[in-house]
Short mmCIF file of C-alpha atoms in Angstrom, two decimals:
data_model
loop_
_atom_site.label_atom_id
_atom_site.label_comp_id
_atom_site.label_asym_id
_atom_site.label_seq_id
_atom_site.Cartn_x
_atom_site.Cartn_y
_atom_site.Cartn_z
CA MET A 1 12.99 0.23 5.08
CA LEU A 2 13.89 2.63 7.89
CA THR A 3 17.34 3.11 6.38
CA LEU A 4 15.68 3.98 3.11
CA LEU A 5 13.30 6.47 4.70
CA LYS A 6 16.18 8.10 6.57
CA ARG A 7 18.12 8.58 3.35
CA ASP A 8 15.05 9.90 1.53
CA LEU A 9 14.43 12.38 4.32
CA ALA A 10 18.05 13.48 4.34
CA ILE A 11 17.78 14.22 0.63
CA LEU A 12 14.56 16.18 0.86
CA LEU A 13 14.61 18.00 4.19
CA PRO A 14 15.52 21.69 4.18
CA GLY A 15 19.22 22.10 4.85
CA GLY A 16 19.61 18.51 3.70
CA ARG A 17 22.66 17.31 1.89
CA ARG A 18 21.29 17.32 -1.64
CA GLY A 19 20.22 20.92 -1.90
CA GLY A 20 16.90 20.44 -0.14
CA SER A 21 16.15 24.01 0.81
CA LEU A 22 13.83 26.41 2.54
CA LEU A 23 13.01 27.93 -0.82
CA PRO A 24 9.49 26.48 -1.19
CA LEU A 25 8.70 27.80 2.25
CA LEU A 26 10.04 31.27 1.56
CA PHE A 27 8.16 31.25 -1.72
CA PHE A 28 4.98 30.39 0.19
CA LEU A 29 5.52 33.23 2.64
CA ALA A 30 6.40 35.64 -0.13
CA VAL A 31 3.08 35.02 -1.85
CA ALA A 32 1.22 35.66 1.40
CA MET A 33 3.22 38.84 1.84
CA LEU A 34 2.72 40.13 -1.71
CA TYR A 35 -1.00 39.49 -1.90
CA PRO A 36 -2.09 42.44 0.32
CA PHE A 37 0.14 44.75 -1.73
CA ALA A 38 -1.50 43.57 -4.91
CA VAL A 39 -5.20 43.73 -3.91
CA GLY A 40 -5.10 46.45 -1.31
CA PRO A 41 -5.24 46.34 2.47
CA GLU A 42 -9.01 46.13 3.14
CA PRO A 43 -9.37 43.67 6.02
CA GLN A 44 -12.70 42.19 4.87
CA LEU A 45 -11.41 41.40 1.43
CA LEU A 46 -8.21 39.87 2.77
CA ALA A 47 -10.07 37.83 5.36
CA ARG A 48 -12.47 36.51 2.73
CA THR A 49 -9.95 35.64 0.03
CA GLY A 50 -6.75 35.13 2.04
CA GLY A 51 -7.42 31.46 2.77
CA GLY A 52 -7.72 30.68 -0.91
CA VAL A 53 -4.46 32.47 -1.63
CA ILE A 54 -2.70 30.43 1.04
CA TRP A 55 -4.04 27.27 -0.62
CA VAL A 56 -2.76 28.29 -4.02
CA ALA A 57 0.61 29.21 -2.53
CA ALA A 58 0.78 25.84 -0.78
CA LEU A 59 0.06 24.06 -4.04
CA LEU A 60 2.79 25.95 -5.86
CA ALA A 61 5.23 25.37 -3.00
CA ALA A 62 4.58 21.63 -3.35
CA ILE A 63 5.70 21.79 -6.99
CA LEU A 64 9.15 23.22 -6.29
CA PRO A 65 10.84 20.10 -4.86
CA LEU A 66 9.55 17.80 -7.62
CA GLU A 67 12.64 17.81 -9.81
CA ARG A 68 14.80 16.50 -6.98
CA LEU A 69 12.28 13.87 -5.98
CA VAL A 70 13.03 10.95 -8.32
CA ALA A 71 15.14 11.93 -11.33
CA ALA A 72 18.61 11.87 -9.78
CA ASP A 73 18.17 8.47 -8.16
CA LEU A 74 16.67 7.01 -11.30
CA GLU A 75 19.63 8.24 -13.33
CA SER A 76 22.25 6.93 -10.93
CA GLY A 77 20.63 3.49 -10.68
CA VAL A 78 19.56 3.59 -7.03
CA PHE A 79 16.21 1.99 -7.82
CA ASP A 80 17.95 -0.72 -9.89
CA GLN A 81 20.22 -1.57 -7.00
CA LEU A 82 17.29 -1.61 -4.58
CA ALA A 83 15.28 -3.85 -6.91
CA LEU A 84 18.23 -6.24 -7.06
CA ARG A 85 18.10 -6.48 -3.29
CA GLY A 86 14.43 -7.34 -3.31
CA VAL A 87 13.17 -3.87 -2.39
CA ALA A 88 10.16 -3.43 -4.66
CA GLU A 89 9.76 -0.13 -6.48
CA GLU A 90 6.46 0.26 -4.65
CA ALA A 91 8.25 0.19 -1.29
CA ALA A 92 10.91 2.62 -2.46
CA MET A 93 8.21 4.96 -3.77
CA SER A 94 6.16 4.76 -0.57
CA SER A 95 9.21 5.73 1.41
CA ARG A 96 9.92 8.58 -0.98
CA MET A 97 6.32 9.80 -0.71
CA ILE A 98 6.37 9.81 3.08
CA ALA A 99 9.70 11.63 3.08
CA HIS A 100 8.41 14.19 0.59
CA TRP A 101 5.36 14.88 2.74
CA LEU A 102 7.41 15.13 5.93
CA ALA A 103 9.84 17.49 4.25
CA PHE A 104 7.31 20.05 3.06
CA ALA A 105 3.98 19.72 4.85
CA PRO A 106 4.82 20.23 8.56
CA LEU A 107 6.88 23.30 7.75
CA LEU A 108 4.10 24.56 5.52
CA LEU A 109 1.59 24.22 8.36
CA ILE A 110 3.88 26.22 10.61
CA ALA A 111 4.42 28.85 7.93
CA ALA A 112 0.66 29.09 7.48
CA LEU A 113 0.51 30.78 10.91
CA PRO A 114 2.52 33.89 9.96
CA ALA A 115 0.96 33.81 6.51
CA SER A 116 -2.57 33.94 7.90
CA ALA A 117 -1.48 36.71 10.27
CA LEU A 118 -0.22 38.69 7.28
CA LEU A 119 -3.59 38.26 5.60
CA GLY A 120 -5.53 38.91 8.79
CA LEU A 121 -7.47 35.64 8.81
CA PRO A 122 -9.76 35.26 11.84
CA GLY A 123 -8.99 32.47 14.30
CA ASP A 124 -11.76 30.05 13.33
CA LYS A 125 -10.76 30.30 9.67
CA LEU A 126 -7.18 29.60 10.61
CA THR A 127 -8.24 26.36 12.30
CA THR A 128 -10.21 25.33 9.21
CA LEU A 129 -7.27 26.26 7.00
CA LEU A 130 -4.81 24.20 9.02
CA LEU A 131 -7.12 21.19 9.13
CA GLY A 132 -7.70 21.52 5.40
CA LEU A 133 -3.99 21.71 4.64
CA LEU A 134 -3.38 18.72 6.89
CA ALA A 135 -5.99 16.78 4.91
CA GLY A 136 -4.89 17.99 1.51
CA THR A 137 -1.08 17.95 1.61
CA PRO A 138 -0.69 14.14 1.63
CA GLY A 139 -2.61 14.12 -1.63
CA LEU A 140 -0.38 16.84 -3.06
CA ALA A 141 2.68 14.81 -2.04
CA ALA A 142 1.23 11.71 -3.69
CA ILE A 143 0.39 13.47 -6.96
CA GLY A 144 3.80 15.13 -6.92
CA LEU A 145 5.58 11.81 -6.53
CA THR A 146 3.61 10.15 -9.32
CA ILE A 147 4.30 12.98 -11.70
CA ALA A 148 7.95 13.26 -10.70
CA ALA A 149 8.37 9.55 -11.48
CA LEU A 150 6.53 9.89 -14.79
CA THR A 151 8.60 12.85 -15.96
CA ALA A 152 11.93 11.80 -14.43
CA SER A 153 13.41 10.53 -17.68
CA LEU A 154 12.21 13.44 -19.81
CA ARG A 155 14.19 16.49 -20.77
CA GLY A 156 12.62 19.53 -19.13
CA GLY A 157 10.65 17.14 -16.97
CA ALA A 158 10.59 19.50 -14.01
CA ALA A 159 8.65 22.22 -15.79
CA LEU A 160 6.28 19.66 -17.24
CA ALA A 161 5.78 18.15 -13.80
CA GLY A 162 4.59 21.48 -12.48
CA LEU A 163 2.06 21.84 -15.26
CA MET A 164 0.79 18.30 -14.85
CA LEU A 165 0.34 18.61 -11.10
CA ILE A 166 -2.01 21.57 -11.31
CA PRO A 167 -5.06 19.93 -12.94
CA LEU A 168 -4.77 16.84 -10.76
CA ALA A 169 -4.62 18.98 -7.65
CA ILE A 170 -7.84 20.82 -8.47
CA PRO A 171 -10.19 18.45 -6.57
CA ILE A 172 -8.11 18.85 -3.43
CA LEU A 173 -8.05 22.60 -3.92
CA ILE A 174 -11.82 22.83 -4.45
CA PHE A 175 -12.70 20.96 -1.28
CA GLY A 176 -9.75 22.17 0.80
CA ALA A 177 -10.16 25.84 0.00
CA GLY A 178 -13.94 25.43 -0.25
CA SER A 179 -14.08 24.51 3.41
CA LEU A 180 -13.07 28.11 4.16
CA ALA A 181 -16.04 29.63 2.36
CA ARG A 182 -18.71 27.67 4.22
CA PRO A 183 -18.35 26.58 7.81
CA ASP A 184 -18.80 22.96 6.86
CA PRO A 185 -16.41 20.22 8.00
CA SER A 186 -17.62 17.81 5.32
CA ALA A 187 -15.55 19.66 2.71
CA ILE A 188 -12.41 18.87 4.70
CA ALA A 189 -13.53 15.26 4.90
CA PHE A 190 -13.90 15.25 1.12
CA ALA A 191 -10.44 16.75 0.68
CA ALA A 192 -9.04 14.09 2.99
CA ALA A 193 -10.84 11.33 1.09
CA ILE A 194 -9.46 12.48 -2.27
CA SER A 195 -6.08 12.95 -0.68
CA PHE A 196 -5.94 9.41 0.68
CA LEU A 197 -7.17 7.98 -2.59
CA PHE A 198 -4.14 9.57 -4.25
CA VAL A 199 -1.87 8.34 -1.45
CA ALA A 200 -3.12 4.81 -1.99
CA ILE A 201 -2.60 4.88 -5.75
CA ALA A 202 0.63 6.88 -6.00
CA PRO A 203 3.24 4.27 -4.96
CA PHE A 204 1.91 1.82 -7.54
CA ALA A 205 1.63 4.40 -10.31
CA ALA A 206 5.10 5.79 -9.57
CA ALA A 207 6.61 2.30 -9.41
CA ALA A 208 5.04 1.42 -12.76
CA ALA A 209 6.46 4.63 -14.21
CA ILE A 210 9.95 3.70 -13.01
CA ARG A 211 9.72 0.21 -14.43
CA SER A 212 8.51 1.54 -17.75
CA VAL A 213 11.60 3.73 -18.01
CA ARG A 214 13.71 0.57 -17.80
CA ASP A 215 11.65 -1.19 -20.47
CA ALA A 216 11.96 1.66 -22.91
CA MET B 1 28.53 -32.05 -13.39
CA GLN B 2 28.71 -28.90 -11.33
CA ALA B 3 25.72 -27.12 -9.83
CA SER B 4 24.24 -24.46 -12.04
CA ALA B 5 24.33 -20.82 -10.95
CA LEU B 6 22.43 -19.24 -13.81
CA THR B 7 19.94 -20.79 -16.14
CA ALA B 8 18.40 -18.51 -18.75
CA TRP B 9 16.28 -19.74 -21.62
CA GLU B 10 14.86 -18.19 -24.74
CA LEU B 11 15.85 -14.59 -24.09
CA PHE B 12 14.74 -12.06 -26.69
CA CYS B 13 15.48 -8.37 -26.69
CA ARG B 14 13.80 -5.60 -28.61
CA ARG B 15 14.53 -1.90 -28.08
CA GLY B 16 11.83 0.11 -29.76
CA ASP B 17 11.74 -1.09 -33.36
CA ARG B 18 15.17 -2.63 -33.27
CA LEU B 19 15.38 -6.39 -32.77
CA LEU B 20 18.64 -6.89 -30.93
CA PHE B 21 19.03 -10.58 -30.20
CA GLY B 22 16.88 -13.62 -29.76
CA SER B 23 16.69 -17.31 -28.86
CA LEU B 24 19.57 -16.86 -26.46
CA ASP B 25 20.14 -19.58 -23.88
CA ILE B 26 22.77 -19.15 -21.18
CA TRP B 27 23.83 -21.73 -18.68
CA VAL B 28 26.57 -20.96 -16.18
CA GLU B 29 27.81 -23.39 -13.57
CA ALA B 30 28.91 -22.30 -10.09
CA GLY B 31 32.35 -20.73 -10.44
CA GLY B 32 31.86 -20.19 -14.16
CA ALA B 33 32.16 -17.03 -16.19
CA VAL B 34 30.63 -15.58 -19.33
CA HIS B 35 32.30 -12.93 -21.46
CA LEU B 36 29.77 -11.01 -23.57
CA VAL B 37 31.22 -9.50 -26.70
CA GLY B 38 29.83 -7.73 -29.71
CA PRO B 39 29.78 -4.26 -31.21
CA ASN B 40 28.25 -1.22 -29.50
CA GLY B 41 24.47 -1.20 -29.47
CA ILE B 42 24.10 -4.97 -29.94
CA GLY B 43 22.37 -5.26 -26.56
CA LYS B 44 25.02 -6.34 -24.09
CA SER B 45 23.87 -3.92 -21.40
CA SER B 46 20.26 -4.81 -22.12
CA LEU B 47 21.11 -8.48 -21.70
CA LEU B 48 22.74 -7.75 -18.34
CA GLN B 49 19.59 -5.91 -17.28
CA ILE B 50 17.46 -8.85 -18.37
CA LEU B 51 19.72 -11.19 -16.42
CA ALA B 52 19.45 -8.86 -13.41
CA GLY B 53 15.66 -9.06 -13.63
CA LEU B 54 15.40 -5.31 -14.19
CA ARG B 55 14.04 -5.65 -17.72
CA PRO B 56 11.72 -8.35 -18.97
CA SER B 57 12.76 -10.50 -21.88
CA SER B 58 10.78 -9.25 -24.86
CA PRO B 59 8.03 -11.59 -26.06
CA SER B 60 9.02 -13.25 -29.32
CA ASP B 61 5.81 -12.33 -31.09
CA ARG B 62 6.85 -13.16 -34.58
CA LEU B 63 3.98 -12.85 -37.01
CA GLY B 64 2.14 -16.14 -37.29
CA ALA B 65 4.25 -17.88 -34.66
CA ALA B 66 2.13 -20.23 -32.62
CA ASP B 67 4.27 -20.27 -29.51
CA VAL B 68 5.29 -16.92 -28.08
CA LYS B 69 8.39 -17.45 -25.99
CA ARG B 70 8.63 -15.31 -22.89
CA GLY B 71 12.08 -16.23 -21.68
CA SER B 72 13.12 -17.16 -18.17
CA VAL B 73 16.05 -16.29 -15.95
CA ALA B 74 16.84 -18.23 -12.78
CA TRP B 75 19.73 -17.62 -10.42
CA GLN B 76 20.84 -19.83 -7.54
CA GLY B 77 21.95 -17.25 -4.98
CA ARG B 78 22.07 -13.51 -4.58
CA LEU B 79 23.06 -11.20 -7.36
CA GLY B 80 25.20 -8.06 -7.53
CA LEU B 81 25.27 -5.62 -10.43
CA LEU B 82 27.88 -3.04 -11.34
CA ASP B 83 26.98 -0.99 -14.39
CA ALA B 84 28.13 2.39 -15.69
CA HIS B 85 27.02 4.12 -12.48
CA CYS B 86 28.69 3.65 -9.13
CA THR B 87 25.27 4.47 -7.56
CA LEU B 88 26.59 6.44 -4.61
CA ASP B 89 25.24 9.77 -3.36
CA GLU B 90 27.24 12.41 -5.18
CA VAL B 91 27.40 15.02 -2.43
CA LEU B 92 28.26 12.65 0.40
CA PRO B 93 31.80 11.75 1.44
CA LEU B 94 32.68 8.36 -0.02
CA GLU B 95 32.60 6.65 3.36
CA ASN B 96 29.07 7.82 4.16
CA ALA B 97 27.83 7.07 0.67
CA LEU B 98 29.07 3.49 0.97
CA ALA B 99 27.69 3.28 4.50
CA PHE B 100 24.14 3.67 3.13
CA TRP B 101 24.50 0.50 1.04
CA ALA B 102 26.29 -1.23 3.90
CA ARG B 103 23.24 -0.59 6.08
CA ILE B 104 20.87 -1.76 3.34
CA ASP B 105 22.93 -4.93 2.89
CA GLY B 106 23.37 -5.43 6.62
CA ALA B 107 27.16 -5.40 6.32
CA ALA B 108 29.38 -4.67 9.31
CA ARG B 109 31.48 -1.51 9.61
CA SER B 110 34.61 -3.65 9.38
CA ASP B 111 33.44 -5.17 6.06
CA GLN B 112 33.13 -1.69 4.65
CA SER B 113 36.59 -0.55 5.70
CA ALA B 114 38.04 -3.83 4.44
CA ALA B 115 36.40 -3.29 1.06
CA MET B 116 37.69 0.29 0.89
CA VAL B 117 41.24 -0.79 1.75
CA ARG B 118 40.99 -3.57 -0.81
CA MET B 119 39.98 -1.14 -3.55
CA GLY B 120 42.71 1.35 -2.58
CA LEU B 121 40.20 3.95 -1.47
CA SER B 122 41.24 4.38 2.16
CA SER B 123 42.76 7.81 1.50
CA LEU B 124 39.52 9.05 -0.06
CA THR B 125 37.08 8.43 2.81
CA ASP B 126 36.26 12.12 3.30
CA VAL B 127 36.14 13.08 -0.36
CA PRO B 128 32.65 13.71 -1.76
CA VAL B 129 31.77 11.23 -4.49
CA ARG B 130 31.32 13.97 -7.09
CA TYR B 131 35.04 14.83 -6.88
CA LEU B 132 36.15 11.28 -7.70
CA SER B 133 37.74 10.50 -11.06
CA THR B 134 36.31 7.92 -13.47
CA GLY B 135 38.66 5.23 -12.24
CA GLN B 136 38.07 6.09 -8.60
CA ARG B 137 34.33 5.87 -9.19
CA LYS B 138 34.79 2.42 -10.69
CA ARG B 139 36.79 1.40 -7.64
CA ALA B 140 34.08 2.84 -5.40
CA GLY B 141 31.50 0.83 -7.34
CA PHE B 142 33.52 -2.33 -6.74
CA ALA B 143 33.75 -1.44 -3.04
CA ARG B 144 29.94 -1.26 -3.01
CA LEU B 145 29.80 -4.62 -4.76
CA LEU B 146 32.20 -6.18 -2.25
CA ILE B 147 30.18 -4.80 0.66
CA GLN B 148 27.02 -6.31 -0.82
CA ASN B 149 28.69 -9.72 -0.62
CA ALA B 150 26.45 -11.19 -3.33
CA ASP B 151 27.06 -14.68 -4.69
CA HIS B 152 27.13 -13.78 -8.38
CA TRP B 153 28.20 -10.68 -10.24
CA LEU B 154 26.98 -8.94 -13.38
CA LEU B 155 29.63 -6.51 -14.58
CA ASP B 156 29.10 -3.98 -17.35
CA GLU B 157 32.44 -2.70 -18.69
CA PRO B 158 34.16 -3.22 -15.33
CA LEU B 159 37.55 -2.04 -16.58
CA ASN B 160 36.43 1.37 -17.85
CA GLY B 161 38.74 4.07 -16.56
CA LEU B 162 40.83 1.76 -14.40
CA ASP B 163 44.63 1.92 -14.37
CA ILE B 164 46.85 -1.15 -14.78
CA ASP B 165 46.82 -1.89 -11.05
CA GLY B 166 43.06 -1.51 -11.04
CA VAL B 167 42.63 -3.96 -13.90
CA ALA B 168 44.80 -6.51 -12.14
CA LEU B 169 42.83 -5.97 -8.93
CA VAL B 170 39.48 -6.48 -10.66
CA GLU B 171 40.72 -9.66 -12.36
CA GLU B 172 41.88 -10.88 -8.95
CA LEU B 173 38.50 -10.09 -7.36
CA ILE B 174 36.69 -11.92 -10.15
CA ALA B 175 38.96 -14.95 -9.71
CA GLU B 176 38.29 -14.95 -5.96
CA ARG B 177 34.53 -14.73 -6.44
CA ARG B 178 34.65 -17.62 -8.91
CA ALA B 179 36.78 -19.67 -6.52
CA ALA B 180 34.07 -19.09 -3.90
CA GLY B 181 31.51 -20.61 -6.27
CA GLY B 182 30.19 -17.40 -7.79
CA ALA B 183 29.23 -17.01 -11.42
CA ILE B 184 30.33 -13.91 -13.29
CA VAL B 185 28.84 -12.37 -16.41
CA VAL B 186 31.03 -9.65 -17.89
CA ALA B 187 30.39 -7.36 -20.82
CA SER B 188 33.72 -5.84 -21.74
CA HIS B 189 35.37 -4.44 -24.84
CA GLN B 190 38.74 -4.42 -23.15
CA PRO B 191 40.64 -7.66 -22.88
CA ILE B 192 40.02 -9.17 -19.45
CA ALA B 193 41.55 -12.31 -17.98
CA LEU B 194 38.69 -14.77 -17.53
CA PRO B 195 40.13 -18.29 -17.57
CA ASP B 196 37.77 -20.91 -19.05
CA ALA B 197 35.06 -18.34 -19.71
CA GLN B 198 32.35 -18.94 -22.28
CA ALA B 199 32.48 -16.20 -24.86
CA ILE B 200 29.04 -15.21 -26.10
CA ASP B 201 28.96 -13.02 -29.17
CA LEU B 202 25.49 -11.54 -29.52
CA ARG B 203 25.97 -11.32 -33.30
CA ASP B 204 25.62 -15.10 -33.32
CA HIS B 205 22.14 -14.82 -31.81
CA PRO B 206 20.04 -12.72 -34.18
CA TRP B 207 16.32 -12.30 -33.46
#
């Protein structure tokens, strides 16, 4: 299991061997940088809306690695070989989900610091934002994995995956970004609850998707 | 009577609307071999996947049939599969790509280098898998299979892309595995030396 996780991480981490890159992160920072140019530099406006923009940017950054997440290994038969060795698809998918989260979320949290500086977010909002992202990103990773597994065998699956992730991510976005509007920690708790629900379901859903590709 | 290695009963296979084969029983004793033949698209690869447990046998839900047969596959021992893919990380040097499976299978470093020498790959250790030729990929796949050290092998077109030496080597490996009590199921269009093998033509087993 640890061997599996190590390989999954090596695939997905920035600078990793299979084209895992810093691109999602740069994309995230670029959005934070462009936003003040687009809406104007008034500090109140930026402080009020900046958190929401960071959330949207985080969501979009989570979409970028999806095409590398499952498709290549499905095609080359890695999951078949693992299944033959008694490694259930659920275990392989759990490992992939953890690796996916580790590869994008911690860096995203770090990048949220300069991003919030660019948007002039006050300190207490920054704390709420970071806590919210911490609660919400596991859910984004889980949804991303499920959708990547579902679309892995389709032509143009990557673009479709992005479109499918967005509606499913809305509950996390509402509560995660909503926690910035009102100083109320219960919204973060809600985001975390939804997030962990997705985390609990995702390995099973993704594993079923992979098996159904074989049955087709 | 020898011990059985594979017992499979009442296998049916349907791909979409196409009914490929049905009522197929396979029994292989330890050290035995099966040669699957039949035209393209008859379901040889699907059968290998069913035998590997990767695909369920389709239910034989003929209209009005009282007993729906679900099929069963039972192996005595561990199973290795080599299909069209060598299943090694494309960007990694061959040695590291094989090392991943060696760690998964708990094989020693020495087993891996022995397998690579055996398959004539020792000069390619630092070459990324994506630069390997078709035949070299096949050899790399066999190296992975040797490292796995499974009891029985399922081989899908094992001779594809191999040169004459490679073919002889694969036939030798199969003979060794059988001598060690392993059962081999091969789907191959190319002639392959399988002494005393059962030939199963899937055309003889219509749905």
